[in-house]
């Protein structure tokens, strides 16, 4: 159920709570030699579900509500820390769990899913497919099992830089723009989709005990909130509620403009949210500057103050367009750890308590699922989890903030306050933030409520090293007011240019009280008896913490003091305060002992050290308990039985780890194998095994040319005649000169390569041929007349554009980025065509994907293919068209409509595993003998350990591609029948292609097929080979997707090789 705002403040519990961890007895601080046991043999079992228990999977009904501070489950406040994942961009269902576990390990407690209608329904008369790679019921179940709440976003329109913005390609033949309910036929189709997907989502709502779905979004980024826009959103909301959706419903404003803030109640929305991409998308340019949120000033936002501050899409990376001068690696650096830290300080300082990174994992536009205007095959996005599912170091910056949310849950109930004074500034101008808790007072030392301080440079692009101090007014034990005129009391606070500092004030660590800490609270285990806190900052900087100390304490350290790294402590007997100063570096302990309290351990670790530090948590004796592991590549989860902590994780090499266990836990396992633990200075040490080395097979190729359709004797009698003159979509024509619709979409050939053949009688000798086409970015076309090659169009290159909305932080990439239709004139060689003779014109055109319609004006209804032509013909030409075999009714429903285009080799199954290629010729290079299409095939065997996650790529090797991109050829590549992507040698920038693991057989034979289309002889890559990008021990099950072979589909395919004969003109 959903209950409305406002609600009383209440105590937060395990949902996003501080880790209540008790440690085994603190050992003496004398230095000991590291003692590590021998590594255990690799575990032979798979990593499966985490066994994490929380309201998202306990089977109980829970009330979801909210107040102006945050969302609540059963009146307990929750800080939603989420990341976006697109299941279709990871077409390996077993690896969905891998990504979800990595998110949970990094401190996230929620995941956002778009749902891609076109992926589930290839034709209006086809049933919805929720099986195999489309099994969203499994996806939602996995999210619940892994401890992640779900933000469900089913559209119908979702944008997401995918084909049609998520709507099915067959809707390109609609008469009106699709993002409305004006056309009843369109609306009924949308309603059917919503009903089908809502039934599944509704089963997984936290409100009915079925799962972890917590929030539900309708539509996506509508540009206005009145008139037809509002009416459309109302209809979708009504449909959702009719289908049983009873969690809070929201719409994501396209930018922080407040469009839907005033109309929330009128439209039936429960809460307000918006998207924010503050530094924009050109990864080769200067970042835009961060701007503070006007949540408390702008009247539009003030109207939404009944709901939590919610950023539904927050910039986590940036896409890379066709033809860009940079690749995804540049976007990884553009949206970097420094940005994450700056933005975390800004958003926590603005009271944002529901936040979703777009993206946390980008994935792959495999096949033709992507929209060409905003990217090519890779949708890596520069996100913290790479397209290959590897962990990038910058994930640690997000982990810092996620763990801080756990350790300092007071953030969920804070009011804004006057920004604190910044003093003694040396460097650039400093921006400060202050918030004060309106609840959870029991978690403060004073009982008056905690505070939060944050600082960044006012110019977020400034790289000036800046030092400063601040003044702090807070409270001490018993609520007595305390002022610290200068913080820190020793030295200065330091911002290293694009940097940020976050400071907890008036908080507790177990039964110890802290006035403030200049270090970020990464870990806080307030378990009575043995409290531990991890404080982090920049290596080499000084940190300071002030503790309540009514009795003289004793401070010891495991650090070897030097002049630059000394740990100092000062006890003020009168004020009853203990100040400790230290230097961040490799991790070490400061232990504080005092009469009447258990020893407190402060673990001091710089940010770099925490890249490989993890703190999983789970229920222990009915209470959420965490632990700490350092120096591990990845610790996915923990669960407890008896006195044992069962750790699950992954390694890239053998590694010595340090483990802090809760009180009462004395043993540990790693992926099911017992660990030999050695006690050292209050923690345990162990040695984790690494993966076995793997080798890559060398690929050898055979080849076969396929330019049959260019031959005038090719039989096209079974092709579709292009004879539509009155299309439903007026944008499709008919063509001015040809008098018929030539748009491939009109004939349900929506993706990939499309062949056209025109038959006519020449009206003149050797005419000039004029052709106007649109195939989107990265596309081109090749032309033959009577079998003679005329040439190719120059490839359509994309570009990098800003949003066109300079005053707002929208994610719209379309303003001046999309390619436009292109007209090309070809000169027919002398003697090729004679007046009065029959002519056959053949055109091979690449369609790289349907447009999106971010503006909601019908851009995704744009024609694709030939738009018009002037041929020098007598009378009317007869046009034939052929795309993917079966059109929107493919015989291979497993791989689906986005897997194939219309090359002969695709229609005849040359790409499928098991195709007989014994008669093909050996290939030493992929340079073309002539313009047109040549296919290459190879077979190879993998024998990888089943408990290792081996990440592979397909690398296209072309000397002409780099650096000038002058290889006038493009490919489409298949692995075991799955379309892994397309390379365009004169556009780029992609030349290395992630292979989704579900496409591969890790313990047997695999086949690769590549079609190379060259614009002339000698073009094409030298070779294509496998590349290794990851090898992890400890993986989720590696399961090859089940899909039909050549033999199983042969009945629905063309003959392997055609017989050429003269076709009768029609």
Coordinates of C-alpha atoms in Angstrom, one line a residue, residues 294-726:
X294 CA 17.3 25.6 -6.1
X295 CA 15.1 23.2 -4.2
X296 CA 14.4 25.7 -1.4
X297 CA 14.2 28.8 -3.6
X298 CA 12.5 28.1 -6.9
X299 CA 8.7 28.3 -6.5
X300 CA 8.2 25.3 -8.8
X301 CA 10.3 23.1 -6.5
X302 CA 8.7 24.5 -3.4
X303 CA 5.4 23.2 -4.7
X304 CA 6.9 19.7 -4.5
X305 CA 8.1 20.0 -0.9
X306 CA 5.7 17.4 0.2
X307 CA 7.9 14.8 -1.4
X308 CA 11.5 13.8 -1.0
X309 CA 14.2 15.4 -3.1
X310 CA 14.5 12.7 -5.8
X311 CA 16.9 12.7 -8.8
X312 CA 15.5 9.9 -11.0
X313 CA 18.4 10.1 -13.5
X314 CA 21.7 11.5 -12.3
X315 CA 24.7 11.6 -14.5
X316 CA 26.9 8.5 -14.1
X317 CA 28.7 8.7 -17.4
X318 CA 28.1 9.8 -21.0
X319 CA 27.4 8.0 -24.3
X320 CA 29.8 8.2 -27.3
X321 CA 28.3 9.0 -30.7
X322 CA 29.3 7.7 -34.1
X323 CA 32.3 9.5 -35.5
X324 CA 33.5 10.9 -32.2
X325 CA 37.1 11.7 -31.7
X326 CA 37.0 9.8 -28.4
X327 CA 35.9 6.5 -27.1
X328 CA 34.2 5.2 -23.9
X329 CA 37.5 5.4 -22.1
X330 CA 37.4 9.2 -22.5
X331 CA 33.9 9.3 -20.9
X332 CA 35.2 7.2 -18.0
X333 CA 37.7 10.0 -17.3
X334 CA 35.2 12.8 -18.1
X335 CA 32.7 11.6 -15.5
X336 CA 35.4 10.7 -13.0
X337 CA 35.7 10.0 -9.3
X338 CA 36.3 13.6 -8.5
X339 CA 33.0 14.5 -10.1
X340 CA 31.2 11.8 -8.1
X341 CA 32.6 13.2 -4.9
X342 CA 31.8 16.8 -5.8
X343 CA 28.2 15.9 -6.7
X344 CA 27.8 13.7 -3.7
X345 CA 28.6 16.7 -1.5
X346 CA 26.3 18.9 -3.5
X347 CA 23.4 16.5 -3.4
X348 CA 23.8 15.5 0.2
X349 CA 24.0 19.2 1.0
X350 CA 20.8 19.8 -0.9
X351 CA 18.9 17.0 1.0
X352 CA 18.7 14.6 -1.9
X353 CA 17.6 11.3 -0.4
X354 CA 16.6 9.4 -3.5
X355 CA 19.2 9.2 -6.2
X356 CA 19.7 7.1 -9.3
X357 CA 22.9 7.0 -11.3
X358 CA 22.4 6.8 -15.1
X359 CA 24.3 4.5 -15.7
X360 CA 26.0 2.3 -13.2
X361 CA 26.5 -0.4 -15.9
X362 CA 26.0 0.6 -19.6
X363 CA 26.3 -2.6 -21.5
X364 CA 26.1 -3.4 -25.2
X365 CA 23.8 -2.3 -28.0
X366 CA 24.0 -5.8 -29.5
X367 CA 22.4 -6.4 -32.8
X368 CA 20.3 -3.4 -33.9
X369 CA 18.8 -2.6 -30.4
X370 CA 20.5 0.8 -30.2
X371 CA 19.4 4.1 -31.7
X372 CA 22.2 5.2 -34.1
X373 CA 21.9 8.9 -33.3
X374 CA 23.4 8.4 -29.8
X375 CA 25.9 5.7 -30.2
X376 CA 27.3 2.5 -31.8
X377 CA 27.5 -1.0 -30.5
X378 CA 29.1 -0.1 -27.2
X379 CA 27.0 1.5 -24.6
X380 CA 29.8 1.4 -22.0
X381 CA 28.8 5.0 -21.0
X382 CA 32.0 5.4 -19.1
X383 CA 30.1 4.0 -16.2
X384 CA 31.7 2.6 -13.0
X385 CA 31.1 -1.0 -14.1
X386 CA 32.6 -1.4 -17.6
X387 CA 30.8 -2.9 -20.5
X388 CA 32.7 -6.1 -19.8
X389 CA 31.5 -6.0 -16.1
X390 CA 34.9 -5.1 -14.7
X391 CA 35.1 -2.8 -11.8
X392 CA 36.6 0.6 -12.5
X393 CA 38.5 2.4 -9.7
X394 CA 36.0 5.3 -9.8
X395 CA 33.3 2.9 -8.4
X396 CA 35.1 3.4 -5.1
X397 CA 34.0 7.1 -5.0
X398 CA 30.3 5.9 -5.3
X399 CA 31.0 3.3 -2.7
X400 CA 32.4 5.9 -0.3
X401 CA 29.1 7.8 -0.5
X402 CA 26.9 4.6 -0.3
X403 CA 28.8 3.4 2.8
X404 CA 28.6 6.9 4.3
X405 CA 24.8 6.7 3.9
X406 CA 24.9 3.5 5.9
X407 CA 27.2 4.8 8.6
X408 CA 25.4 8.1 8.9
X409 CA 21.7 7.5 8.4
X410 CA 20.8 10.9 9.8
X411 CA 21.1 12.2 6.3
X412 CA 17.6 10.9 5.7
X413 CA 15.9 13.4 8.0
X414 CA 17.8 16.6 7.7
X415 CA 16.8 20.2 7.1
X416 CA 18.9 22.7 5.2
X417 CA 20.7 25.4 7.2
X418 CA 22.7 28.6 6.6
X419 CA 25.9 27.7 4.9
X420 CA 28.8 27.6 7.3
X421 CA 31.4 30.3 7.3
X422 CA 34.7 29.5 5.4
X423 CA 37.8 31.2 6.8
X424 CA 41.5 31.5 6.1
X425 CA 41.1 30.6 2.4
X426 CA 44.3 30.2 0.4
X427 CA 43.5 29.3 -3.2
X428 CA 40.1 29.4 -4.9
X429 CA 36.6 30.2 -3.6
X430 CA 35.0 27.5 -1.5
X431 CA 31.3 26.5 -1.5
X432 CA 30.0 25.1 1.8
X433 CA 26.9 23.2 2.9
X434 CA 25.2 22.6 6.3
X435 CA 22.3 20.4 7.2
X436 CA 20.8 19.6 10.6
X437 CA 18.9 16.5 11.6
X438 CA 15.2 16.8 12.4
X439 CA 15.0 13.3 13.7
X440 CA 17.0 10.2 14.7
X441 CA 18.3 12.2 17.6
X442 CA 19.3 9.0 19.5
X443 CA 22.1 8.6 16.9
X444 CA 23.7 11.9 17.9
X445 CA 26.0 12.4 20.9
X446 CA 24.1 15.4 22.2
X447 CA 20.6 14.1 21.7
X448 CA 19.9 17.3 19.9
X449 CA 20.4 15.9 16.4
X450 CA 23.5 15.4 14.1
X451 CA 24.8 17.8 11.5
X452 CA 26.4 17.5 8.1
X453 CA 29.1 19.7 6.7
X454 CA 30.4 19.6 3.1
X455 CA 32.8 21.7 1.0
X456 CA 33.8 21.9 -2.6
X457 CA 35.3 24.6 -4.8
X458 CA 32.7 27.1 -6.1
X459 CA 34.0 26.5 -9.6
X460 CA 33.7 22.8 -10.0
X461 CA 36.3 22.8 -12.8
X462 CA 38.9 24.7 -10.8
X463 CA 42.0 22.6 -10.1
X464 CA 43.6 25.0 -7.6
X465 CA 44.8 23.3 -4.4
X466 CA 42.9 25.2 -1.7
X467 CA 43.3 25.3 2.1
X468 CA 40.8 26.8 4.5
X469 CA 39.1 26.5 7.9
X470 CA 35.5 26.8 9.1
X471 CA 33.6 27.6 12.2
X472 CA 31.3 25.0 13.8
X473 CA 28.4 25.5 16.3
X474 CA 27.2 22.2 17.6
X475 CA 26.2 20.5 20.9
X476 CA 27.9 18.3 23.4
X477 CA 26.7 15.7 25.8
X478 CA 23.5 16.7 27.5
X479 CA 22.7 19.2 24.7
X480 CA 25.1 21.8 25.9
X481 CA 26.0 24.3 23.1
X482 CA 29.6 24.1 21.9
X483 CA 31.4 26.4 19.5
X484 CA 34.6 25.5 17.7
X485 CA 35.9 28.8 16.3
X486 CA 38.4 27.0 14.0
X487 CA 38.0 23.6 12.4
X488 CA 40.3 21.9 12.1
X489 CA 42.1 23.0 15.2
X490 CA 45.4 21.8 13.8
X491 CA 46.3 22.6 10.2
X492 CA 43.8 23.3 7.4
X493 CA 41.1 21.5 5.4
X494 CA 42.3 20.9 1.9
X495 CA 40.5 20.6 -1.4
X496 CA 42.6 19.3 -4.2
X497 CA 40.9 21.2 -7.0
X498 CA 38.1 19.1 -8.3
X499 CA 37.4 17.5 -4.9
X500 CA 35.0 17.5 -2.1
X501 CA 34.9 17.0 1.7
X502 CA 32.0 15.6 3.7
X503 CA 32.1 15.8 7.5
X504 CA 29.7 14.2 10.1
X505 CA 29.1 16.3 13.1
X506 CA 27.6 15.2 16.5
X507 CA 27.4 11.5 16.0
X508 CA 28.2 8.2 17.8
X509 CA 30.6 5.3 17.2
X510 CA 29.2 2.6 19.5
X511 CA 29.0 4.2 22.9
X512 CA 31.6 6.8 22.0
X513 CA 30.5 10.3 21.2
X514 CA 32.1 12.4 18.5
X515 CA 31.9 16.2 18.1
X516 CA 33.1 16.1 14.5
X517 CA 35.3 14.3 12.0
X518 CA 37.1 15.9 9.1
X519 CA 37.4 12.5 7.5
X520 CA 34.5 10.8 5.7
X521 CA 32.9 8.1 7.8
X522 CA 33.3 5.1 5.6
X523 CA 32.4 2.4 8.1
X524 CA 30.7 2.7 11.5
X525 CA 30.0 -0.3 13.7
X526 CA 28.1 0.9 16.7
X527 CA 28.0 -2.4 18.5
X528 CA 28.3 -2.1 22.2
X529 CA 31.6 -3.5 23.3
X530 CA 34.0 -3.2 20.4
X531 CA 33.3 -0.2 18.2
X532 CA 35.2 0.4 14.9
X533 CA 35.1 3.4 12.5
X534 CA 37.0 3.8 9.2
X535 CA 37.8 7.4 8.3
X536 CA 39.0 8.3 4.9
X537 CA 40.5 11.2 3.0
X538 CA 43.2 12.1 0.5
X539 CA 46.5 10.4 1.0
X540 CA 49.1 12.7 2.6
X541 CA 46.5 15.1 4.0
X542 CA 45.9 15.5 7.7
X543 CA 42.7 14.5 9.4
X544 CA 41.1 15.4 12.7
X545 CA 38.4 13.9 15.0
X546 CA 37.2 15.3 18.4
X547 CA 35.7 12.8 20.8
X548 CA 33.9 13.2 24.1
X549 CA 36.4 12.1 26.8
X550 CA 35.3 12.8 30.4
X551 CA 38.3 10.7 31.6
X552 CA 41.9 10.7 30.6
X553 CA 42.2 8.4 27.6
X554 CA 45.1 6.4 26.3
X555 CA 45.8 6.6 22.5
X556 CA 48.0 4.1 20.7
X557 CA 48.6 3.5 17.0
X558 CA 49.8 0.7 14.8
X559 CA 51.4 3.3 12.5
X560 CA 55.1 3.9 12.5
X561 CA 55.3 7.6 13.1
X562 CA 57.5 9.9 11.0
X563 CA 57.7 13.6 10.8
X564 CA 55.0 13.7 8.1
X565 CA 52.7 11.0 9.3
X566 CA 52.6 11.4 13.1
X567 CA 49.5 10.6 15.1
X568 CA 49.0 13.1 17.8
X569 CA 46.4 13.4 20.5
X570 CA 45.4 16.3 22.9
X571 CA 43.1 15.8 25.8
X572 CA 41.4 18.9 27.2
X573 CA 40.5 17.9 30.7
X574 CA 38.3 21.0 31.3
X575 CA 36.3 20.6 28.1
X576 CA 36.4 16.8 28.3
X577 CA 37.4 16.6 24.7
X578 CA 40.0 14.4 23.0
X579 CA 41.4 15.7 19.7
X580 CA 43.3 13.2 17.5
X581 CA 45.2 14.3 14.4
X582 CA 46.6 11.9 11.9
X583 CA 47.7 11.5 8.3
X584 CA 45.9 9.5 5.7
X585 CA 47.9 6.8 3.9
X586 CA 48.0 3.0 3.8
X587 CA 45.5 1.7 6.4
X588 CA 46.5 1.7 10.1
X589 CA 44.7 1.7 13.5
X590 CA 44.4 4.3 16.3
X591 CA 43.1 2.7 19.4
X592 CA 41.5 4.9 22.2
X593 CA 41.0 3.4 25.6
X594 CA 39.2 5.1 28.5
X595 CA 37.7 4.2 31.8
X596 CA 34.1 3.0 31.5
X597 CA 34.2 2.3 27.7
X598 CA 35.3 -0.5 25.5
X599 CA 38.3 0.4 23.3
X600 CA 37.5 2.4 20.2
X601 CA 39.4 1.6 17.0
X602 CA 39.7 4.3 14.4
X603 CA 40.9 2.8 11.1
X604 CA 42.7 5.4 9.1
X605 CA 42.8 4.7 5.3
X606 CA 43.3 6.9 2.3
X607 CA 40.8 6.8 -0.6
X608 CA 43.1 4.8 -2.8
X609 CA 43.3 2.0 -0.2
X610 CA 39.5 1.7 0.0
X611 CA 39.2 0.8 -3.7
X612 CA 39.7 -2.8 -2.5
X613 CA 37.9 -2.5 0.8
X614 CA 34.4 -4.0 1.3
X615 CA 31.7 -4.1 3.9
X616 CA 28.9 -6.6 3.2
X617 CA 26.2 -7.0 5.7
X618 CA 23.4 -9.4 6.6
X619 CA 21.2 -10.5 9.5
X620 CA 22.9 -12.0 12.5
X621 CA 20.7 -13.0 15.4
X622 CA 17.9 -10.8 14.0
X623 CA 20.1 -7.7 13.6
X624 CA 21.8 -6.4 10.5
X625 CA 25.5 -6.9 11.0
X626 CA 28.4 -6.0 8.7
X627 CA 32.0 -6.9 8.6
X628 CA 35.1 -5.4 6.9
X629 CA 37.4 -6.9 4.4
X630 CA 40.5 -5.1 3.0
X631 CA 42.7 -5.8 0.0
X632 CA 40.2 -7.9 -1.9
X633 CA 39.3 -7.4 -5.5
X634 CA 35.6 -7.9 -4.7
X635 CA 33.6 -9.1 -1.7
X636 CA 30.0 -9.7 -3.0
X637 CA 28.2 -10.7 0.2
X638 CA 28.2 -12.4 3.5
X639 CA 25.8 -14.6 5.5
X640 CA 26.1 -16.0 8.9
X641 CA 25.5 -19.5 10.4
X642 CA 26.5 -20.3 13.9
X643 CA 30.0 -18.8 14.5
X644 CA 30.9 -18.7 10.8
X645 CA 30.8 -15.8 8.3
X646 CA 30.3 -17.2 4.8
X647 CA 32.0 -14.7 2.4
X648 CA 31.3 -14.7 -1.3
X649 CA 33.6 -12.8 -3.7
X650 CA 35.9 -12.8 -6.7
X651 CA 39.6 -12.4 -7.3
X652 CA 41.9 -11.7 -10.2
X653 CA 45.0 -13.1 -8.5
X654 CA 45.9 -14.6 -5.1
X655 CA 45.7 -11.9 -2.5
X656 CA 46.4 -11.4 1.2
X657 CA 43.3 -10.0 2.9
X658 CA 42.5 -8.5 6.3
X659 CA 39.1 -9.4 7.8
X660 CA 37.2 -7.8 10.8
X661 CA 34.5 -10.2 12.1
X662 CA 31.5 -9.4 14.3
X663 CA 31.7 -10.5 17.9
X664 CA 30.8 -14.2 18.2
X665 CA 32.0 -15.0 14.7
X666 CA 35.3 -16.8 14.8
X667 CA 35.4 -18.7 11.5
X668 CA 35.0 -17.7 7.8
X669 CA 34.6 -19.4 4.4
X670 CA 35.3 -18.0 1.0
X671 CA 33.0 -19.2 -1.8
X672 CA 32.2 -22.3 0.2
X673 CA 35.8 -23.2 1.2
X674 CA 37.0 -22.7 4.8
X675 CA 39.6 -19.9 5.3
X676 CA 42.6 -20.4 7.5
X677 CA 42.5 -17.3 9.7
X678 CA 45.4 -15.8 11.6
X679 CA 44.6 -13.2 14.3
X680 CA 46.7 -10.0 14.1
X681 CA 46.0 -6.8 15.9
X682 CA 42.2 -7.1 16.3
X683 CA 41.5 -8.6 12.9
X684 CA 42.2 -11.7 10.9
X685 CA 44.4 -12.4 7.9
X686 CA 43.9 -15.0 5.2
X687 CA 45.0 -15.7 1.7
X688 CA 42.5 -15.9 -1.1
X689 CA 43.1 -18.0 -4.2
X690 CA 43.3 -16.5 -7.7
X691 CA 42.1 -17.8 -11.0
X692 CA 43.9 -20.3 -13.2
X693 CA 45.5 -18.6 -16.2
X694 CA 43.6 -18.8 -19.5
X695 CA 44.8 -18.7 -23.1
X696 CA 43.1 -17.4 -26.2
X697 CA 42.7 -19.5 -29.4
X698 CA 44.2 -18.1 -32.6
X699 CA 41.4 -17.6 -35.1
X700 CA 41.8 -18.8 -38.6
X701 CA 39.2 -17.8 -41.2
X702 CA 37.5 -19.1 -44.3
X703 CA 35.6 -16.9 -46.7
X704 CA 32.9 -16.7 -49.3
X705 CA 31.6 -13.7 -51.4
X706 CA 28.0 -12.8 -51.6
X707 CA 27.0 -10.1 -54.0
X708 CA 24.3 -12.1 -55.7
X709 CA 21.7 -9.4 -55.5
X710 CA 23.9 -7.0 -57.5
X711 CA 23.8 -9.4 -60.4
X712 CA 21.0 -8.5 -62.9
X713 CA 20.3 -12.2 -63.3
X714 CA 19.5 -12.6 -59.6
X715 CA 15.9 -13.8 -59.1
X716 CA 14.0 -11.3 -56.9
X717 CA 10.6 -12.6 -57.8
X718 CA 9.9 -13.5 -54.2
X719 CA 10.8 -10.0 -52.9
X720 CA 8.3 -7.5 -51.7
X721 CA 7.2 -5.1 -54.4
X722 CA 7.5 -1.5 -53.2
X723 CA 4.1 -0.3 -54.4
X724 CA 2.5 1.5 -51.4
X725 CA 1.1 4.9 -52.5
X726 CA -1.0 5.8 -49.5

